[in-house]
mmCIF file of C-alpha atoms in Angstrom:
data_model
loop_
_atom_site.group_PDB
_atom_site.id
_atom_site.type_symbol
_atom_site.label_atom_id
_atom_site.label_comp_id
_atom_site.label_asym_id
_atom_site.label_seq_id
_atom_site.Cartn_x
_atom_site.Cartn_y
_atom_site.Cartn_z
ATOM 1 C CA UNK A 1 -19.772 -18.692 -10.240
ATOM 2 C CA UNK A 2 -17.388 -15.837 -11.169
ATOM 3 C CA UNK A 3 -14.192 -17.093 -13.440
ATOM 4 C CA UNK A 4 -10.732 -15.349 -13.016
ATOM 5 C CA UNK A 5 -11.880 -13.646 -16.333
ATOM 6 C CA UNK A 6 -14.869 -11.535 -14.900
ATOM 7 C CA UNK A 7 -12.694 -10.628 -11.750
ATOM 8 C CA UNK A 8 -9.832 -7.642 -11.380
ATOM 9 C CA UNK A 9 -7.971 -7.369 -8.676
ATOM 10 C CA UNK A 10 -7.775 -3.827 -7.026
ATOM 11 C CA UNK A 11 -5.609 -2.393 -4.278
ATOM 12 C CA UNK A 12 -6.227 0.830 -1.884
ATOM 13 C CA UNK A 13 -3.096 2.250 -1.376
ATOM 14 C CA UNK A 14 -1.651 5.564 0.425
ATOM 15 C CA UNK A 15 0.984 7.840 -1.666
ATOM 16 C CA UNK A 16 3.881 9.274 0.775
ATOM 17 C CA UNK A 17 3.997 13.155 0.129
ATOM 18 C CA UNK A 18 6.468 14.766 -2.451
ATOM 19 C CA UNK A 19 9.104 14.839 -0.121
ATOM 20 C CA UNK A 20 8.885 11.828 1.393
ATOM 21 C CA UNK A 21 8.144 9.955 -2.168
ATOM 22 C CA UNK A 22 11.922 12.083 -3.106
ATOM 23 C CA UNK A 23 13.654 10.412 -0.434
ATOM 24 C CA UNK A 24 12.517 6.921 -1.437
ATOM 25 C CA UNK A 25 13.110 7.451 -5.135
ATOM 26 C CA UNK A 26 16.597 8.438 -4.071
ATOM 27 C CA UNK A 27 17.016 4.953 -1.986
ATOM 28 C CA UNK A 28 15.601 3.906 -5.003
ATOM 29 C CA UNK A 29 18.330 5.145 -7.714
ATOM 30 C CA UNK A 30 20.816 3.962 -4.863
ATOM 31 C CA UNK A 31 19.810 1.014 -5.244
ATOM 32 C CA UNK A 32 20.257 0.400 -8.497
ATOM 33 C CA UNK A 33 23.737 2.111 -8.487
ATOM 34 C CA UNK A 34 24.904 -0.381 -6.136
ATOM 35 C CA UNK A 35 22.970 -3.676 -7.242
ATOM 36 C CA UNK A 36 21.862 -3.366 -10.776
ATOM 37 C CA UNK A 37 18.774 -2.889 -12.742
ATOM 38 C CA UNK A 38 15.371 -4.402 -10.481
ATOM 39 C CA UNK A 39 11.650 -4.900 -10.943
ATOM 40 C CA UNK A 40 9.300 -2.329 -9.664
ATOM 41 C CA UNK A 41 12.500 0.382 -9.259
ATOM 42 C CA UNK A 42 9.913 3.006 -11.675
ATOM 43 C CA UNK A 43 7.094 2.432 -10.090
ATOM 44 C CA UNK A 44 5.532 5.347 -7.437
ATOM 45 C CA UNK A 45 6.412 4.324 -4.042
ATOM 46 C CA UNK A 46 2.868 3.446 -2.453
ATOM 47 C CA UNK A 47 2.089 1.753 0.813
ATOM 48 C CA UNK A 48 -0.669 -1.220 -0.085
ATOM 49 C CA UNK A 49 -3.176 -1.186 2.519
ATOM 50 C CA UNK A 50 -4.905 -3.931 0.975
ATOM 51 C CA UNK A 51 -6.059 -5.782 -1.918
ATOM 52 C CA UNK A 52 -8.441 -7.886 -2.873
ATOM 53 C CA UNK A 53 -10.602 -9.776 -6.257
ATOM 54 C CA UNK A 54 -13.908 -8.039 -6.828
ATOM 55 C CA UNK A 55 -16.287 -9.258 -10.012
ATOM 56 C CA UNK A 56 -16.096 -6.152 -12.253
ATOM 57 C CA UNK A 57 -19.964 -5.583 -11.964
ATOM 58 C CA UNK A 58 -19.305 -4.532 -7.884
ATOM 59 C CA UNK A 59 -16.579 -2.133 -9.061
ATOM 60 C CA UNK A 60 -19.542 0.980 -8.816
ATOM 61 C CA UNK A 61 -20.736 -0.641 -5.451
ATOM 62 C CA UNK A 62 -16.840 -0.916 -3.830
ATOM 63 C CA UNK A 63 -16.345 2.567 -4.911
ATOM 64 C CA UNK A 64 -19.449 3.930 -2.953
ATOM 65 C CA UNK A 65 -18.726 1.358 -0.082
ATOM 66 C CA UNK A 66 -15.290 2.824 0.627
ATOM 67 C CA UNK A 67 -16.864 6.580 -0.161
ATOM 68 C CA UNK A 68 -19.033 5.547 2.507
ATOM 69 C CA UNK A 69 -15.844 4.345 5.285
ATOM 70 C CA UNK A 70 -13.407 6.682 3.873
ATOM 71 C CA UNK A 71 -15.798 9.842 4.752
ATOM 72 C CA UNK A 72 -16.283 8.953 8.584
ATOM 73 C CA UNK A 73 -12.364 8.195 8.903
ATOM 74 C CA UNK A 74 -9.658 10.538 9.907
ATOM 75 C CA UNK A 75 -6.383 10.521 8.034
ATOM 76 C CA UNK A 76 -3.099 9.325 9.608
ATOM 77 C CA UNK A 77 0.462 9.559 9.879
ATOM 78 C CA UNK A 78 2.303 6.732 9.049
ATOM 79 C CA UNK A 79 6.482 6.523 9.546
ATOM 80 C CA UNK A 80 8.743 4.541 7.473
ATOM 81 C CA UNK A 81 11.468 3.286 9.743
ATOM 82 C CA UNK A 82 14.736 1.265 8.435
ATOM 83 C CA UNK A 83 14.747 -1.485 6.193
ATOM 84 C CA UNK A 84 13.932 -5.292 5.993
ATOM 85 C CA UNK A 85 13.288 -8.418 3.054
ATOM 86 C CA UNK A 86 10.762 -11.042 2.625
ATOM 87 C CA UNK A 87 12.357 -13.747 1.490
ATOM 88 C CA UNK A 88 10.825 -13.896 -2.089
ATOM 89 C CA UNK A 89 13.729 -11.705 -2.869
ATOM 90 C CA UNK A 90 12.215 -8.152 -1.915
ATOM 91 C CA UNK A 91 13.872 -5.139 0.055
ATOM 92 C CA UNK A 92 11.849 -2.490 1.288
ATOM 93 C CA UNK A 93 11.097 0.166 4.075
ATOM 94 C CA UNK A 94 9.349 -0.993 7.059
ATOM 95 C CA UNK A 95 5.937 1.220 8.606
ATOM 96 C CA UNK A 96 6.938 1.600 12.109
ATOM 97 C CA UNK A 97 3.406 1.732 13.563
ATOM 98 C CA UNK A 98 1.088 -0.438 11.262
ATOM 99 C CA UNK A 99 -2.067 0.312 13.880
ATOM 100 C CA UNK A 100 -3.675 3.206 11.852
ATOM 101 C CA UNK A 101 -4.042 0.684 8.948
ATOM 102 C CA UNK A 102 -4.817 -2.250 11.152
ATOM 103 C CA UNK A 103 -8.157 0.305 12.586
ATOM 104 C CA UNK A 104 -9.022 1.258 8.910
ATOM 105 C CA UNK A 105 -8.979 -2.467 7.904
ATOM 106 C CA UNK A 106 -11.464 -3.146 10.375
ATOM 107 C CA UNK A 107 -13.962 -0.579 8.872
ATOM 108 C CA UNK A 108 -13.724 -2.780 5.623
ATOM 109 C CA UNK A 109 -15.432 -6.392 7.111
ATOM 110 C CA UNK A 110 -18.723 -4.867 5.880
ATOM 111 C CA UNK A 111 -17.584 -5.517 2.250
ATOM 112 C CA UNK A 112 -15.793 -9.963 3.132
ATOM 113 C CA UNK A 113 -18.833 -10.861 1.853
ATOM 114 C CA UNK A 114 -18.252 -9.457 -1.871
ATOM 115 C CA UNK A 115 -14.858 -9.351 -1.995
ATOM 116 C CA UNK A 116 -11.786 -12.073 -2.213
ATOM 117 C CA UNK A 117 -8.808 -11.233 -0.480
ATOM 118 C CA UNK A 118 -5.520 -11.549 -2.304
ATOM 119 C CA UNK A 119 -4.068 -12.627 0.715
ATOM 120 C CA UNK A 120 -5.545 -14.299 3.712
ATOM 121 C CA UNK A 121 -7.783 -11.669 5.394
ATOM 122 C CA UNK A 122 -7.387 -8.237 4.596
ATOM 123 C CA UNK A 123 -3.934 -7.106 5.637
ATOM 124 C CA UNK A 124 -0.409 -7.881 4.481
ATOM 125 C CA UNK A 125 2.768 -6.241 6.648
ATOM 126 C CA UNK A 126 2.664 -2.535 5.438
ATOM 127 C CA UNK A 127 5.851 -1.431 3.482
ATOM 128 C CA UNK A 128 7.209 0.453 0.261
ATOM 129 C CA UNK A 129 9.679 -1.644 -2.225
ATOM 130 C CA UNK A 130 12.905 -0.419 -2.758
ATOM 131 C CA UNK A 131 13.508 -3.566 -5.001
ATOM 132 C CA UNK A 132 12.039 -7.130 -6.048
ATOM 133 C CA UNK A 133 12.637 -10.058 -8.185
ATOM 134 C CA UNK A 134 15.951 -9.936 -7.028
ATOM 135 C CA UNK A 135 18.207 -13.189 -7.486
ATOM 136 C CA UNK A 136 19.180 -14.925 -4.171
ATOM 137 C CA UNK A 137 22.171 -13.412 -4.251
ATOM 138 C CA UNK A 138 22.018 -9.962 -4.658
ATOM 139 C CA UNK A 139 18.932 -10.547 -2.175
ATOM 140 C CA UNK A 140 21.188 -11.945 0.531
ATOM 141 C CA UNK A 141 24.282 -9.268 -0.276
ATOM 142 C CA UNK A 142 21.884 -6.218 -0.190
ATOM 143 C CA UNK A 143 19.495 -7.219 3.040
ATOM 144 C CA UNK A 144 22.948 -7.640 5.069
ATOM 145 C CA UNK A 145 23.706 -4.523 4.113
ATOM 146 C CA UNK A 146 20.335 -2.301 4.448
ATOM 147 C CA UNK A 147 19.709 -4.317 7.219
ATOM 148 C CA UNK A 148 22.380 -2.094 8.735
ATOM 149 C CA UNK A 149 21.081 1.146 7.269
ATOM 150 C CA UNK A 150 18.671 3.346 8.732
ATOM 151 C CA UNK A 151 15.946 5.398 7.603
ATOM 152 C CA UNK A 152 13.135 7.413 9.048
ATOM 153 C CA UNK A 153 10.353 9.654 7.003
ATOM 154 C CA UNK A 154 6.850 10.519 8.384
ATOM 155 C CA UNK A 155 3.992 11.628 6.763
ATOM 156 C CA UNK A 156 0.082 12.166 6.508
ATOM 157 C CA UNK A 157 -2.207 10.147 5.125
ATOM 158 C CA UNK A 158 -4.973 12.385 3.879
ATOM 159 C CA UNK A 159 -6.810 10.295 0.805
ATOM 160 C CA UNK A 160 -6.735 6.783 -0.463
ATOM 161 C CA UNK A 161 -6.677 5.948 -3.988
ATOM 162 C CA UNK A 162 -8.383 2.518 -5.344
ATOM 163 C CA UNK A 163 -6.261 0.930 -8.137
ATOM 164 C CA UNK A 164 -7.183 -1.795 -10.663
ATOM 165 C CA UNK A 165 -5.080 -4.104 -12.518
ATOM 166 C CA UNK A 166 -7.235 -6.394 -15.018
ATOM 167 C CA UNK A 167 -4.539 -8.684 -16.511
ATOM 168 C CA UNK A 168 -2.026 -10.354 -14.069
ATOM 169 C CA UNK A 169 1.007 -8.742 -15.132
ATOM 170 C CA UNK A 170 -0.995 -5.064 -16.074
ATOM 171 C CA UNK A 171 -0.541 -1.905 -15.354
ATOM 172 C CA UNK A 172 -2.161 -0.274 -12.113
ATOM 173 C CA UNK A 173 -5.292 2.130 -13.153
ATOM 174 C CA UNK A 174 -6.669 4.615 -10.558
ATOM 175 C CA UNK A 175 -10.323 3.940 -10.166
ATOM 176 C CA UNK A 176 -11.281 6.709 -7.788
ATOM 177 C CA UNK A 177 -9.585 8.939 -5.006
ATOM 178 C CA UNK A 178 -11.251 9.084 -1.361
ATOM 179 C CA UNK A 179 -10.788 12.034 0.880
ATOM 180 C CA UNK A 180 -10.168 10.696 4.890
ATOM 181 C CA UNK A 181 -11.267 13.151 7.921
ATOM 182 C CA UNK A 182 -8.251 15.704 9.067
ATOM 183 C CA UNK A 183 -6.531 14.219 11.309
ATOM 184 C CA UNK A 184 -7.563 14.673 15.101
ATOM 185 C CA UNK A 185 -11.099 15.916 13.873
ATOM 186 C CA UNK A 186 -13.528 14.809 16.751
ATOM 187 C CA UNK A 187 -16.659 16.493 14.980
ATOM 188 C CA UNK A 188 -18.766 13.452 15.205
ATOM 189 C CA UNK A 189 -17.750 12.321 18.972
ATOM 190 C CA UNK A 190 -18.922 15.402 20.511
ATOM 191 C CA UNK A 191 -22.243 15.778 22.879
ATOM 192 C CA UNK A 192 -24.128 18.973 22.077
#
C-alpha cells in the first residue's frame, strides 16, 4: 500500500492569456491596497481543472495518459465573470460556463483507477484566487464588497500544463505541457 511519502499530488491547470493574467494581477495588487498583505497574492493566476494523488512511479504513465486525451480534445474558451468566496476565507473570480471543463473531466475516468482525487471526484467549482487565508473579517468586509463588483475577461484555452507539488506546503513544478485541438476543429468527425 502506497504511504503519503511515495505519493505527490499534481494539478492540471489552464493559464489565462497575458492580457487576461494583467487584468487579474491588477485585481490582485487592488487587493492588497485595500485589504493588506494575503496568501497566494504572487502566485500566477491559474484555473485548477483538477487535482489529484498519483504514486510517483505512474508520474511517466499520467503524462502519456493525458498526452493521449489532451491530443483528441479541442481547446476552449473559458470567461471569468464577477466575483464570489468560499467560506474558508477565499475571494476569487467565478468561470461563468464551467461545461468545457466538466466535458474534459469526463475524458479523465480512464485514469480513477490509478489516481486519488484531492477532492471527491474529479472536479472542484472552477475559479482564479484573488486572495486566501484571509481572517474572518477582512473575509466578510471584502466579499460584501466584490460581491458588488463586476468583472468579465474571456479567453482560450489552448494547452494544459500538469503541476507537481511533493511536500504539502511546496512549491508547484511543471511536469509537462499538453497541446489541446484548435478550437472548432471537426477533423476527426467528418465522413469521407
Amino acid at each position: 500500500m502506497n504511504t503519503r511519502a511515495e505519493t505527490n499530488e499534481y494539478l492540471l491547470v489552464a493559464f489565462p492569456d497575458k492580457s487576461t493574467s494583467l487584468k487579474i494581477l491588477e485585481e490582485r495588487q487592488r487587493f492588497v491596497a485595500e485589504y493588506g498583505s494575503v496568501n497566494g497574492i504572487d502566485a500566477r493566476p491559474a484555473i485548477t481543472i483538477t487535482n489529484f494523488f498519483a504514486n510517483e512511479g505512474m508520474e511517466e504513465t499520467l503524462v502519456r495518459w493525458l498526452q493521449k486525451i489532451c491530443s483528441l480534445e479541442q481547446g476552449f474558451t473559458l470567461t471569468l465573470n464577477n466575483y464570489s468566496g468560499f467560506p474558508d476565507q477565499s475571494i476569487f473570480m467565478r468561470v461563468l460556463d464551467a461545461g468545457p471543463i466538466h466535458a474534459f473531466l469526463r475524458q479523465l475516468s480512464a485514469m480513477k483507477d490509478f489516481i486519488t482525487p484531492a477532492l471527491p471526484g474529479f472536479f472542484r467549482r472552477p475559479h482564479i484566487p484573488i486572495a486566501s487565508g484571509l481572517k474572518q473579517s477582512v473575509y466578510e468586509l471584502a466579499l460584501s464588497e466584490y460581491s458588488k463588483m463586476t468583472f468579465h475577461e474571456s479567453f482560450s484555452v489552448k494547452e494544459l500544463v500538469l503541476m507537481r507539488k511533493t511536500a504539502e506546503f511546496g512549491d508547484m513544478k511543471p511536469v509537462q505541457v499538453f497541446g489541446l485541438l484548435p478550437a472548432g476543429n471537426d477533423l476527426f468527425n467528418k465522413v469521407a
